[in-house]
Coordinates of C-alpha atoms in Angstrom, one line a residue:
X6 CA 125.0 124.7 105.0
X7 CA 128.7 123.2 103.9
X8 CA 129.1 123.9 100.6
X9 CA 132.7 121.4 100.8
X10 CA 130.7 118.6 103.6
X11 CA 128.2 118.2 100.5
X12 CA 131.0 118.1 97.6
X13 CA 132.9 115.4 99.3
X14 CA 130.2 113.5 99.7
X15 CA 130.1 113.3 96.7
X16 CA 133.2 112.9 95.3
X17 CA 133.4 110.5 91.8
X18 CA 129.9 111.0 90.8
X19 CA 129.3 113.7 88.0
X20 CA 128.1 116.1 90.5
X21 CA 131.5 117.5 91.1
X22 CA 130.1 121.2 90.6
X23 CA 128.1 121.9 93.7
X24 CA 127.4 126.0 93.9
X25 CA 125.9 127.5 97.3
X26 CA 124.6 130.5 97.1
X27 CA 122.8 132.4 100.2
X28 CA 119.8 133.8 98.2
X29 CA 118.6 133.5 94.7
X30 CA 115.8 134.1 92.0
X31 CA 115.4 130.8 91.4
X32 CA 118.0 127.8 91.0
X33 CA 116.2 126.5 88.1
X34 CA 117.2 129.7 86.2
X35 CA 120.5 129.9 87.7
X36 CA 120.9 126.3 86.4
X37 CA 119.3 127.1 82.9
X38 CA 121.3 130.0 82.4
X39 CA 124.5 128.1 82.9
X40 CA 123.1 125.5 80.4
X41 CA 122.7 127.9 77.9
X42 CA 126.4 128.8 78.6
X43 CA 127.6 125.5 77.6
X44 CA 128.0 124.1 81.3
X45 CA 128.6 120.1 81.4
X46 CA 126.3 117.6 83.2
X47 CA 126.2 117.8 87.2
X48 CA 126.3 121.7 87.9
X49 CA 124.5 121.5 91.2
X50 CA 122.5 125.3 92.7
X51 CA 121.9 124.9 95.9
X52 CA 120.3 128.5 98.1
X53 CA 119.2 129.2 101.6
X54 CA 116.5 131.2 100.4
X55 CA 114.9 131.6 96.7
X56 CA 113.1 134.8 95.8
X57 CA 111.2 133.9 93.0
X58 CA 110.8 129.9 93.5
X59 CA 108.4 128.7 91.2
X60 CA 106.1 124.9 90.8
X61 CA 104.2 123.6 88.7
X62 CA 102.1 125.3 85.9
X63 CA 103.3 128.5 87.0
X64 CA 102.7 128.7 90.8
X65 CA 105.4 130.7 92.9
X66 CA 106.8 128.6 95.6
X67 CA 108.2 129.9 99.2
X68 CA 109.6 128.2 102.0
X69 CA 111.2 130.0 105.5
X70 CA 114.9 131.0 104.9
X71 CA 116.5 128.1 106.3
X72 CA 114.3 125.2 106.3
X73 CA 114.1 123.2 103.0
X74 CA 116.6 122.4 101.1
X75 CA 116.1 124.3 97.5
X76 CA 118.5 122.7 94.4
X77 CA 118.6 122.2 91.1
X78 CA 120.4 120.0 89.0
X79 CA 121.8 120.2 85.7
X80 CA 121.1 116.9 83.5
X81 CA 122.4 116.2 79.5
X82 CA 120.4 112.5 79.5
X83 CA 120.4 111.3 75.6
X84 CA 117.3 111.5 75.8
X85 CA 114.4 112.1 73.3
X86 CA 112.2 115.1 74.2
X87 CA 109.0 113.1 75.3
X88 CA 110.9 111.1 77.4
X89 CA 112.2 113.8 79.3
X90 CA 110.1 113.6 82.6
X91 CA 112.3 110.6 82.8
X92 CA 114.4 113.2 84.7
X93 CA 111.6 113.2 87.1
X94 CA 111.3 110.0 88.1
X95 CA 114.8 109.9 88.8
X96 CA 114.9 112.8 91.0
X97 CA 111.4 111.5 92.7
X98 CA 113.1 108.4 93.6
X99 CA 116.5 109.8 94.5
X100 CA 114.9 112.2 96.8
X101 CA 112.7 109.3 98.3
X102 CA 115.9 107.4 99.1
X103 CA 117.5 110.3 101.0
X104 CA 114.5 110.9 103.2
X105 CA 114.6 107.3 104.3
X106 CA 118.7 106.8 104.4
X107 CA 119.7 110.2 106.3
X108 CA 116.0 111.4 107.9
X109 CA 114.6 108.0 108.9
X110 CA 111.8 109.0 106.9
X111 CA 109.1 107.4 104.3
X112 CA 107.7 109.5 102.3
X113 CA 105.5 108.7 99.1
X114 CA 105.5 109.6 95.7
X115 CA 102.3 111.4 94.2
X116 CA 102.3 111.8 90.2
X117 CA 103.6 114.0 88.6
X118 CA 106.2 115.2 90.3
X119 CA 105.1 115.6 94.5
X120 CA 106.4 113.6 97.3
X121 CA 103.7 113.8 99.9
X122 CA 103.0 111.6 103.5
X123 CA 102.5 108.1 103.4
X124 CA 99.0 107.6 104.0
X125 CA 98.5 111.5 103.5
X126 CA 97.6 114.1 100.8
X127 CA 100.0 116.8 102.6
X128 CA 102.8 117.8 100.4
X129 CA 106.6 117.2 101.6
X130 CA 108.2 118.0 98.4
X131 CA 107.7 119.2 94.8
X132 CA 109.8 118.7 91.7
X133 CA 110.5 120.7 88.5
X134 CA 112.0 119.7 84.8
X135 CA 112.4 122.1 82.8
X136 CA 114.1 121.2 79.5
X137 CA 116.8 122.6 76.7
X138 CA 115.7 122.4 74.0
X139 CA 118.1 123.1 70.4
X140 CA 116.8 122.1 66.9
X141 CA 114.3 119.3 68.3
X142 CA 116.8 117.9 70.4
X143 CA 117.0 118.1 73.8
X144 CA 120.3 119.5 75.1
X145 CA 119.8 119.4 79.0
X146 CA 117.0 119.4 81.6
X147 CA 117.3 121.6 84.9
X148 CA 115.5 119.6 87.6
X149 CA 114.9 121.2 90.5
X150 CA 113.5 120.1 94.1
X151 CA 112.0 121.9 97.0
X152 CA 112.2 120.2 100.0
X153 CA 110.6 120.7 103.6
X154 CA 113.1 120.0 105.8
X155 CA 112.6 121.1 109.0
X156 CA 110.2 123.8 109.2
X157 CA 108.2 125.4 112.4
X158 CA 105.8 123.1 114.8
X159 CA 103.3 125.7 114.0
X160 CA 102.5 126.9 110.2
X161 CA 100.1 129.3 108.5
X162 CA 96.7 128.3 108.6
X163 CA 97.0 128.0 104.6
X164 CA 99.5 125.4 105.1
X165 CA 98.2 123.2 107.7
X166 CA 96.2 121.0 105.5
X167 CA 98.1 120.6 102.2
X168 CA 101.8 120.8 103.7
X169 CA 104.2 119.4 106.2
X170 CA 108.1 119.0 106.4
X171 CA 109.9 116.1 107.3
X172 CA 110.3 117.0 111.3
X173 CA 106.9 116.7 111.2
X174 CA 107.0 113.5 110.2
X175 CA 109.8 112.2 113.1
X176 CA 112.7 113.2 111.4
X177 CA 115.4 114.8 114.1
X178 CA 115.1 118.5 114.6
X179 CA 119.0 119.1 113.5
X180 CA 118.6 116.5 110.4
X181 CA 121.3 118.0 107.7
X182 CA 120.5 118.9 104.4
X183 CA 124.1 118.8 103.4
X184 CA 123.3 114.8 104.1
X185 CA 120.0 114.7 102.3
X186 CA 121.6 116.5 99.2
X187 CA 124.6 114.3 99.4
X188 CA 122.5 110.8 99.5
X189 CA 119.9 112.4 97.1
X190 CA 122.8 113.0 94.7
X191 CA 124.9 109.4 95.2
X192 CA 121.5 107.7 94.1
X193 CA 120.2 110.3 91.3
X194 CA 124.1 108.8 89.7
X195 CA 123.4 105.9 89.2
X196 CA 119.8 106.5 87.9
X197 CA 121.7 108.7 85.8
X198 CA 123.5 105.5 84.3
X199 CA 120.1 103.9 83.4
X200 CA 119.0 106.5 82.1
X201 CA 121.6 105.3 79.6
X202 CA 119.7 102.4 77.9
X203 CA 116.9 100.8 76.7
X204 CA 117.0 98.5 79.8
X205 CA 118.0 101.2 82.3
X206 CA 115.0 103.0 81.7
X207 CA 112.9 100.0 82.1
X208 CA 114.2 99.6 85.4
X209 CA 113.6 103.5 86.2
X210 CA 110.0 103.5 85.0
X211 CA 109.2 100.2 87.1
X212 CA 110.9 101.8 90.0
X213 CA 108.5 104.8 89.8
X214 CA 105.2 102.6 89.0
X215 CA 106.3 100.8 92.2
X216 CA 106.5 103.7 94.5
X217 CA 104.0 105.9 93.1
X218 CA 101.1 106.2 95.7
X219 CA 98.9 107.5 93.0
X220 CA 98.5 104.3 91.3
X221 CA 95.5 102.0 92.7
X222 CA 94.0 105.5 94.4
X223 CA 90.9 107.0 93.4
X224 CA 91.5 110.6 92.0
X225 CA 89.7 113.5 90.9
X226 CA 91.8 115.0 88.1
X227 CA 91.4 118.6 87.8
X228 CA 92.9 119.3 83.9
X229 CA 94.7 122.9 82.8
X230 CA 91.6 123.7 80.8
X231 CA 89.1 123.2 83.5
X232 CA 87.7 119.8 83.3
X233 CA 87.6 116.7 85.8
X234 CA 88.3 113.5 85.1
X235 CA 87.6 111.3 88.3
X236 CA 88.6 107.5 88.7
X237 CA 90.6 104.8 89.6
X238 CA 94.7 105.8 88.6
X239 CA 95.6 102.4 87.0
X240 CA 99.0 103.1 85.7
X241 CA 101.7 105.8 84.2
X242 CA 102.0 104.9 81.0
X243 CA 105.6 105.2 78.8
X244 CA 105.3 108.7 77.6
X245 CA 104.8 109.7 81.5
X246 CA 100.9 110.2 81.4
X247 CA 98.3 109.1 84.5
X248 CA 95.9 106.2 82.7
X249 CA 92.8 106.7 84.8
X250 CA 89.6 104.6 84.4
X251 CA 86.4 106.2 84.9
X252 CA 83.6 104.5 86.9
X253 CA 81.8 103.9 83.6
X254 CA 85.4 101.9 82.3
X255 CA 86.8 104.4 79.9
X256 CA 90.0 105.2 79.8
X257 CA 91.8 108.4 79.8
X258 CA 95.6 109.2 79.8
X259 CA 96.2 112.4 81.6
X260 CA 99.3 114.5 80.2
X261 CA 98.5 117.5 83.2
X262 CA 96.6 118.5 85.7
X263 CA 96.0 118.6 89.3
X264 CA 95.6 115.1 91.2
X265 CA 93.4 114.8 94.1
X266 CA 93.2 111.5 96.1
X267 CA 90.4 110.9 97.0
X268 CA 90.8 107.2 98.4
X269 CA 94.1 106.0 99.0
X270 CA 95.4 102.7 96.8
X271 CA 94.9 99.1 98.9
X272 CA 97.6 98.2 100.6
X273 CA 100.0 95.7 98.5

């Protein structure tokens, strides 16, 4: 990768600080670290290769040397704490963009914080916020994004069912990931910017709503202390929760757990 191809593309946003490194731990602490240190908005770790990658509630993450492209970015949104997996969405639907403007690529949104194959339950993508927090407040957020960019024809048996890359899905063979982290990071700006106001975020949680396949699927909800919750996902609420409606029309707003589709929504 071009550590100055991806910097001058892009020149006059706030990510101005874009740091390659070969091989790391883990971008998100590389990232954290330097927000602890007092680092302004838009420090950018980017790495060939992470050691100790890490997803969601804990899970290690791994990916050939090479083949996705690994970052984190550093955020200071004026944000209150609950509303930090605003971060999220902005990411989710930066990263969306990219796929589409430099891989020719659709690839759909799966809450919380997945982008998966349209149509699909395979995973092409996984996002994760991880906040500052000083006194209540919070001081930054250090979002990182694994991305499967162009991995082998022919994976692991444990992968072939739950993950794919985007060559898989008819992007070129040589598509850049300077160019994906370059559009990803012109688009996360301005969502950036709305993240700004009241209105802003309006237009950022509508944007998600829109392009969130989970919404209008049936899901089996697997929760963090063991229970299920199965039903129809009918929205994501404000405080970034999954509202899903049981088949005996309760209602239940999920904070975490593991989404299953289980019928995909109707088309729109």
């Amino acid at each position: 990768m071009s550590p100055a191809r991806a910097r001058s593309s892009v020149d006059g946003t706030r990510f101005a600080d874009v740091r390659w490194v070969e091989e790391t731990g883990s971008t998100n602490d590389d990232v954290l670290a330097a927000a602890r240190a007092g680092a302004a908005e838009g420090v950018v770790v980017v790495a060939d290769v992470q050691r100790a990658g890490r997803g969601r509630l804990g899970r290690s993450w791994q990916a050939p040397p090479g083949s996705s492209l690994l970052c984190t970015v550093l955020l200071r949104p004026a944000l209150d704490p609950a509303d930090a997996h605003l971060a999220v969405h902005a990411v989710a639907l930066a990263a969306q963009d990219a796929c589409r403007t430099v891989a020719g690529v659709e690839v759909a949104l799966k809450w919380p914080n997945d982008l998966i194959e349209p149509g699909g339950t395979r995973k092409v993508g996984g996002i994760l916020a991880e906040s500052v927090l000083e006194g209540g407040r919070l001081e930054g957020v250090a979002v990182g994004l694994g991305l499967n960019v162009a991995w082998p024809v022919d994976l692991p048996d444990e992968l072939v069912e739950i993950a794919t890359a985007l060559n898989h899905l008819g992007a070129p063979a040589d598509v850049s990931r300077e160019a994906l982290l370059g559009a990803l990071l012109v688009e996360l700006d301005t969502w950036c910017d709305a993240l700004a106001t009241a209105a802003g975020r309006e237009r950022l949680r509508d944007a998600y709503q829109r392009s969130c396949s989970t919404i209008g699927a049936e899901v089996r909800v697997q929760l963090v202390d063991g229970d299920e919750r199965s039903g129809r996902a009918e929205a994501v609420l404000d405080d970034g929760a999954l509202l899903v409606r049981d088949h005996a029309g309760a209602e239940h707003a999920i904070t975490a757990g593991d989404v299953h589709h289980l019928r995909p929504a109707p088309p729109t």
